[in-house]
Coordinates of C-alpha atoms in Angstrom, one line a residue:
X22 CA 58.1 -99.8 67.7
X23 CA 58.7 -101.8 64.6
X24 CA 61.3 -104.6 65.1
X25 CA 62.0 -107.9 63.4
X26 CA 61.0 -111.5 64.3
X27 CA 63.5 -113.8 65.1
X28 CA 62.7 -115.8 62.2
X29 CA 63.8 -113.6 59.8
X30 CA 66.5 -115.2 57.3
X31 CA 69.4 -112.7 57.6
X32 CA 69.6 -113.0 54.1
X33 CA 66.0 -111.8 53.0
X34 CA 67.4 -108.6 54.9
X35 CA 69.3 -107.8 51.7
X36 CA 65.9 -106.7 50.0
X37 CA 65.6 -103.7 52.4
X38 CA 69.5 -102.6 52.0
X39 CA 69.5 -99.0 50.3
X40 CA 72.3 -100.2 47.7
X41 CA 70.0 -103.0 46.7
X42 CA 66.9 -101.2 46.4
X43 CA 69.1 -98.1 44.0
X44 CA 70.9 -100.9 41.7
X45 CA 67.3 -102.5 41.6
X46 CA 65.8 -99.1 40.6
X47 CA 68.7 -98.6 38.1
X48 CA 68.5 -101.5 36.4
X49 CA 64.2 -101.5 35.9
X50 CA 65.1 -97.3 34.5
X51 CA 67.4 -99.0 32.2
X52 CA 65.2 -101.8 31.0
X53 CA 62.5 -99.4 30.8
X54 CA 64.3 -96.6 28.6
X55 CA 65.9 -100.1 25.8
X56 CA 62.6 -101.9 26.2
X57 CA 60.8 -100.0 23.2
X58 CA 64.0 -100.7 21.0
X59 CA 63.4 -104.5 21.1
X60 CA 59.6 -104.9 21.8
X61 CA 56.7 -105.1 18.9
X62 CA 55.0 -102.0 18.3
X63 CA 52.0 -103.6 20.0
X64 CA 53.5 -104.2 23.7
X65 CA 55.0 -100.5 23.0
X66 CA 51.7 -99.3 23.2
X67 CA 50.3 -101.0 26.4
X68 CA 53.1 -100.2 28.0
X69 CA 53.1 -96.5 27.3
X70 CA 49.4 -97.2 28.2
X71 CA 50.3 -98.8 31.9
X72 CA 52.9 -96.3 32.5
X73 CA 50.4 -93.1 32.5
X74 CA 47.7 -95.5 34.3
X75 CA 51.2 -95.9 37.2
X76 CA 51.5 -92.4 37.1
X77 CA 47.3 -91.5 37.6
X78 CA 47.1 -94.0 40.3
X79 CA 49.7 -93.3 42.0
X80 CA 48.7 -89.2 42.4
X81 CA 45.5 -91.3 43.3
X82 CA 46.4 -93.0 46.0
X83 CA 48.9 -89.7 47.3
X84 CA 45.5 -88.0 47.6
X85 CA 43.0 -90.8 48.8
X86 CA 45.4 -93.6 50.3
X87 CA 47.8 -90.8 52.2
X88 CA 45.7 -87.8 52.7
X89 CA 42.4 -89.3 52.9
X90 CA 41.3 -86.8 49.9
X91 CA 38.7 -89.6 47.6
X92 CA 38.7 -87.8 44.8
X93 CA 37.2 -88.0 41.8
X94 CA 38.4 -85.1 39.7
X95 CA 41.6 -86.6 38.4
X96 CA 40.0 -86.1 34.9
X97 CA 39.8 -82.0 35.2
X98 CA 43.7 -82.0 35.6
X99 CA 44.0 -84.9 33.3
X100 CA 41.8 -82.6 30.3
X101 CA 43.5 -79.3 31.4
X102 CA 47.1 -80.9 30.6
X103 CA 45.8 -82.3 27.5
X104 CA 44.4 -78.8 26.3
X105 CA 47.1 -76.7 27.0
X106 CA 49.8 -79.0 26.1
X107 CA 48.1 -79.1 22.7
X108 CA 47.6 -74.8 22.8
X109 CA 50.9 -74.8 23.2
X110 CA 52.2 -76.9 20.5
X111 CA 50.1 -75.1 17.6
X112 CA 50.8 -71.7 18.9
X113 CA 54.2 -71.4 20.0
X114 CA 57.8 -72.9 19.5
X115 CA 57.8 -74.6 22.6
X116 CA 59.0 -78.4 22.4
X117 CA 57.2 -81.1 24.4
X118 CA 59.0 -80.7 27.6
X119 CA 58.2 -77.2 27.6
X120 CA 54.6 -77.9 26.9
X121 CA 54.3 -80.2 29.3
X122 CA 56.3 -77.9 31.6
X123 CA 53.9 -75.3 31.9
X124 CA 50.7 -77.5 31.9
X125 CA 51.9 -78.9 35.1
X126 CA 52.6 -75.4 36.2
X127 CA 49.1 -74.0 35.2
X128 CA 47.7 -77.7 37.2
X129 CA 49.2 -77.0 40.3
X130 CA 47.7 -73.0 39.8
X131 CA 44.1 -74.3 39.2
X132 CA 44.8 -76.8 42.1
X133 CA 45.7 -73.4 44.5
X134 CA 43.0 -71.4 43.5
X135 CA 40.3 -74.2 44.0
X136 CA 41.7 -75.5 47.3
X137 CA 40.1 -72.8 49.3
X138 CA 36.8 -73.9 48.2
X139 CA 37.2 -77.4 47.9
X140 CA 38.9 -78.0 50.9
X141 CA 35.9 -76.7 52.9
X142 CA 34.6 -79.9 51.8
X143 CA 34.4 -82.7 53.8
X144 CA 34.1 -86.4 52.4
X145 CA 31.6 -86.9 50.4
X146 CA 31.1 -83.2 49.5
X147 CA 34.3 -83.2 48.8
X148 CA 34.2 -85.9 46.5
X149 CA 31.6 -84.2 45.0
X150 CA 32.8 -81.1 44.6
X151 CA 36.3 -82.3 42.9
X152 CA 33.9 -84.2 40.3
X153 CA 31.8 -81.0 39.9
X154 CA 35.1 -79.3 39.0
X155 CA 35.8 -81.4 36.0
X156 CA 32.0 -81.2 34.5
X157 CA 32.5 -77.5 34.7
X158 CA 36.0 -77.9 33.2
X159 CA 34.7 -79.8 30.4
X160 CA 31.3 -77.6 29.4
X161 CA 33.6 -74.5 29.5
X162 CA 35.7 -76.7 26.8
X163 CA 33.0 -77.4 24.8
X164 CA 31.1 -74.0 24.9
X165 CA 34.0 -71.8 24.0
X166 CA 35.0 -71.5 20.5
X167 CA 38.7 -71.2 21.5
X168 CA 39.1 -74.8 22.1
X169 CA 37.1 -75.9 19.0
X170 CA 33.9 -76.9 21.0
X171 CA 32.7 -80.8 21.1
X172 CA 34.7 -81.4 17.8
X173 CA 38.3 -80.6 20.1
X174 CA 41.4 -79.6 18.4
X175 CA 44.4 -81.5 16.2
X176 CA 48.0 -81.5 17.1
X177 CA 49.1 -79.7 14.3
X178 CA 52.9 -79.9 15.3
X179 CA 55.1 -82.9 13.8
X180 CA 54.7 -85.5 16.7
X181 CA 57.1 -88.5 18.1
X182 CA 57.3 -91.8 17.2
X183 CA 55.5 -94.0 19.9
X184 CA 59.0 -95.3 21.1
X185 CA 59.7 -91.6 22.6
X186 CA 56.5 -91.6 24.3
X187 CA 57.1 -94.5 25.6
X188 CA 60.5 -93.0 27.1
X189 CA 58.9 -89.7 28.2
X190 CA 56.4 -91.7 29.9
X191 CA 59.0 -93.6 31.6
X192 CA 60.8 -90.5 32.8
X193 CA 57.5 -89.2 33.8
X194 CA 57.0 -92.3 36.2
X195 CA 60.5 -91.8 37.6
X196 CA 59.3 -88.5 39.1
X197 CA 56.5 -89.7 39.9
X198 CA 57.8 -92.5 42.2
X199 CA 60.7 -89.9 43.6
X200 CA 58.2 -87.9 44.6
X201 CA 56.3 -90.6 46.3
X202 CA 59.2 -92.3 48.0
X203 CA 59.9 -88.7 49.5
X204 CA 56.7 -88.0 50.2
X205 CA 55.6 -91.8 52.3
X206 CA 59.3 -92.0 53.8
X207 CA 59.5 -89.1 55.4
X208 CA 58.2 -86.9 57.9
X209 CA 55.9 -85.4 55.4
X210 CA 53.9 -89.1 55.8
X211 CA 53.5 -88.4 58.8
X212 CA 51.4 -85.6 58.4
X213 CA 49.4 -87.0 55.9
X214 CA 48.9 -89.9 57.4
X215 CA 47.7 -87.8 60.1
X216 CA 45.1 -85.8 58.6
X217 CA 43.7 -88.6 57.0
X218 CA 43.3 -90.3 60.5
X219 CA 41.7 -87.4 62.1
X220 CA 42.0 -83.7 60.2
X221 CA 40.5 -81.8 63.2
X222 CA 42.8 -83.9 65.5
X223 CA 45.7 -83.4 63.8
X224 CA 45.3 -79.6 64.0
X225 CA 44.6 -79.2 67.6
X226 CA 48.3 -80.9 67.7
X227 CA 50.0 -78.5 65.4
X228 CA 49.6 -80.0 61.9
X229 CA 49.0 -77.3 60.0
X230 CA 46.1 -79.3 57.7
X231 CA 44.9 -76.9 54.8
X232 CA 48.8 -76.8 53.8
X233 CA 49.8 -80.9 53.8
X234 CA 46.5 -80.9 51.6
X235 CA 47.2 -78.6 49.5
X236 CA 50.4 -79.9 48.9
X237 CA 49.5 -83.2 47.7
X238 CA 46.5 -81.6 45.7
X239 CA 49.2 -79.7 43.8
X240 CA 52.0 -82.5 43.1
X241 CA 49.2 -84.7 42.2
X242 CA 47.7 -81.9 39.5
X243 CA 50.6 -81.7 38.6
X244 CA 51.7 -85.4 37.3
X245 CA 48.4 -86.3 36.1
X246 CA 48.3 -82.9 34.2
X247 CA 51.5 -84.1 32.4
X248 CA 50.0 -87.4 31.7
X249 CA 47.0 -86.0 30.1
X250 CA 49.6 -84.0 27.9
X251 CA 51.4 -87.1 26.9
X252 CA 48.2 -89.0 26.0
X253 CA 46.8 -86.0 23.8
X254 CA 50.7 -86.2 22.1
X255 CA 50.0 -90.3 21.2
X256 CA 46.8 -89.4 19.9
X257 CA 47.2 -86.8 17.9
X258 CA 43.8 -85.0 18.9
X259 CA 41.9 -84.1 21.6
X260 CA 38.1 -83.4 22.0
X261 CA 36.3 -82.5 25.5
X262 CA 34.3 -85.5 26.0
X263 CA 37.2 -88.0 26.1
X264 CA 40.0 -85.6 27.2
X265 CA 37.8 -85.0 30.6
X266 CA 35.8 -88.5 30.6
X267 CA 34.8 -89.8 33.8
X268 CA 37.4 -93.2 32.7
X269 CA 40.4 -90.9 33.8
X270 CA 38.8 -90.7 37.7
X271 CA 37.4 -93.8 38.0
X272 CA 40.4 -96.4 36.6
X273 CA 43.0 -94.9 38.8
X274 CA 40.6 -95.3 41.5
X275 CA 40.0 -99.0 40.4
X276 CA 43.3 -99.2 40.3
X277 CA 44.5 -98.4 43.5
X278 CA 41.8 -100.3 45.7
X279 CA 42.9 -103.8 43.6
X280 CA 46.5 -103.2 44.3
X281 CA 46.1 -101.5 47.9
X282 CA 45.0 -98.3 48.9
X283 CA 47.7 -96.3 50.8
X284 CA 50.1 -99.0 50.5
X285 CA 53.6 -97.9 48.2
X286 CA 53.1 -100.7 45.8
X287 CA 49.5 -100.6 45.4
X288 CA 49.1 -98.5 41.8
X289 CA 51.8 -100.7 40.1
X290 CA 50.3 -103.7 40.9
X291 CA 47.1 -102.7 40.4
X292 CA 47.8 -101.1 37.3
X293 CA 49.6 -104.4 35.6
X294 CA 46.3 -106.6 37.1
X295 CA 43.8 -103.6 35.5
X296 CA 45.4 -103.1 32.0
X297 CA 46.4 -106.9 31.9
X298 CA 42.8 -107.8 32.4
X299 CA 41.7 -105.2 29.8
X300 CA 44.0 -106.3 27.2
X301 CA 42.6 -109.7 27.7
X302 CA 39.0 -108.8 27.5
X303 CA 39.7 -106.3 25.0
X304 CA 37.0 -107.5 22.4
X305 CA 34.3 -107.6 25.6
X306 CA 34.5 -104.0 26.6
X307 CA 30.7 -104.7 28.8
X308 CA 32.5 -108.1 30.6
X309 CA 35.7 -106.0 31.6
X310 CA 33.7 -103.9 33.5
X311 CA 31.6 -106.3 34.3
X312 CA 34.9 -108.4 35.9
X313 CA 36.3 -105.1 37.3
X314 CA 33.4 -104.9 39.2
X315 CA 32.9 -107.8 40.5
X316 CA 36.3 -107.8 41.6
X317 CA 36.3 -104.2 43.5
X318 CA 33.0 -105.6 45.2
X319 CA 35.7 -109.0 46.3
X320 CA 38.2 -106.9 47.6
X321 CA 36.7 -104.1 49.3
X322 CA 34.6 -107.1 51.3
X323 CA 37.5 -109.4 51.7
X324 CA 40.6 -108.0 51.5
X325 CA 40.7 -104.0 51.6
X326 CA 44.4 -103.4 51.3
X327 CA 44.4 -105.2 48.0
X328 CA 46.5 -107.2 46.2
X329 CA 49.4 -106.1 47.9
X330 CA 47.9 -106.6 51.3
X331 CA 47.5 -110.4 50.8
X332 CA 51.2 -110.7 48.9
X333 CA 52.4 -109.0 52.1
X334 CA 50.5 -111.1 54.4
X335 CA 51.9 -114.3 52.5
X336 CA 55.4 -112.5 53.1
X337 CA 55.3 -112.4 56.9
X338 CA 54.1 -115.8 57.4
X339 CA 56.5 -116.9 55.1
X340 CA 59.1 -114.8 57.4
X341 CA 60.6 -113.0 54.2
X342 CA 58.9 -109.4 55.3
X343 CA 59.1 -107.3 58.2
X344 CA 56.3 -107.3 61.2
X345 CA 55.4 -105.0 63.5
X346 CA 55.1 -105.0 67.1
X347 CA 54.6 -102.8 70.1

């Protein structure tokens, strides 16, 4: 049963307050949405960057932190939006949200008609078999005509300014963290939480497994997809090799275990720490992963909830956080 400690400060009980957490939430949306009116053009760009790196980490960690599903074929989805958001911009008068619309919708259809087969996968086969997926994803790209082979395709549509990227994005992680607050805080946590303890377990109680996975599978296809169709809008372009490149599997992965796997703040604060160190090593491309690694190796060993595993530990003994009991 989770209670308080008596040495709570009444007033650090504010934090937790619904009111307080909405106006919080209203005012960063707000920020967000002005912030590419008064920034340079350069802070613009990493922070469309970080917000789409939010957005991949946090499907991430709905798969792998909740639902015990380590997966590395974030960068099928991630190519799949990119392509047909693209397709759809050259060859028809849909507008963005449209585009990025049905991507999502064909995401979470690819997602259903490849659960039945991945899910038979356990662990490491099923890590496996999700980066399979995205190898076979990109040599279908690159062998078809259709989608201009290893040369890729240009956008010919006009395309936004970076500033309305930046806002899309934005609205993009809004979702996304909706759909994560409803998925951890409610009963649907619970069932994720329980197949990732113990899947075979959790069915012989009633939890009808292949569905709770399927059903993060599919909202997690489904924002990444829409990310990949934002990045291929900034760029302009897309080609096979960097639409479906391993990068957009293994930084959100990177990601999450440096802020926290499974915990709610995890990708965020992982994602600032990841793109803040890149930007910093950004004319050392071999020491950033270099770092990154050494780091991942650091945390796995001595702290495996991450970043925000140690800020909450500093919390409690600093009696401004909550602590559990039984």
């Amino acid at each position: 049963m989770t209670v308080l400690t008596t040495s709570v400060p009444e007033r650090s009980l504010l934090l937790y307050h619904p009111f307080v957490r909405v106006a919080v939430a209203g005012i960063s949306f707000a920020a967000l949405m002005a912030a590419p009116s008064f920034l340079p053009a350069y802070f613009v760009e990493i922070g469309f960057k970080l917000l789409l790196y939010i957005v991949l980490a946090e499907a991430w960690n709905l798969l792998a932190g909740y639902c015990g599903l380590v997966s590395l074929g974030s960068s099928s989805f991630f190519g799949l939006g990119a392509y047909l958001t693209v397709g759809l911009l050259n060859h028809t008068d849909s507008g963005i949200g449209l585009a990025l619309a049905a991507s999502a919708l064909v995401a979470m259809a690819l997602a259903l008609v490849m659960s039945r087969g991945l899910f038979r996968l356990r662990g490491l086969y099923f890590t496996v078999g999700t980066l399979a997926l995205a190898e076979a994803l990109r040599l279908l790209v690159v062998n078809v005509p259709w989608f201009g082979g290893a040369s890729g395709l240009f956008v010919s549509a006009d395309l936004p300014e970076i500033a309305e990227l930046f806002r899309d994005a934005a609205l993009l992680l809004v979702v996304t963290s909706l759909v994560m607050t409803l998925a951890t805080g409610s009963r649907f946590s619970v069932l994720l939480r329980a197949v990732r303890d113990d899947e075979d377990a959790a069915s012989q109680v009633g939890v009808r497994a292949f569905r709770v996975k399927l059903a993060a599978l599919m909202v997690a296809s489904a924002l990444i997809a829409i990310a990949g169709g934002l990045q291929a809008i900034k760029l302009g372009a897309i080609e096979p090799y960097g639409s479906f490149g391993l990068q957009w599997s293994v930084d959100p992965l990177a990601i999450v275990i440096i802020g926290g796997l499974g915990m709610r703040f995890g990708a965020i604060v992982g994602a600032i720490f990841f793109v803040a160190v890149g930007e910093l090593l950004a004319e050392y491309p071999e020491l950033h992963v270099a770092i990154t690694g050494v780091i991942l190796i650091i945390l796995i060993r001595c702290a495996p909830r991450g970043l925000c595993g140690l800020l909450e530990t500093a919390l409690r003994r600093a009696g401004l956080t909550k602590v559990a009991s039984s």
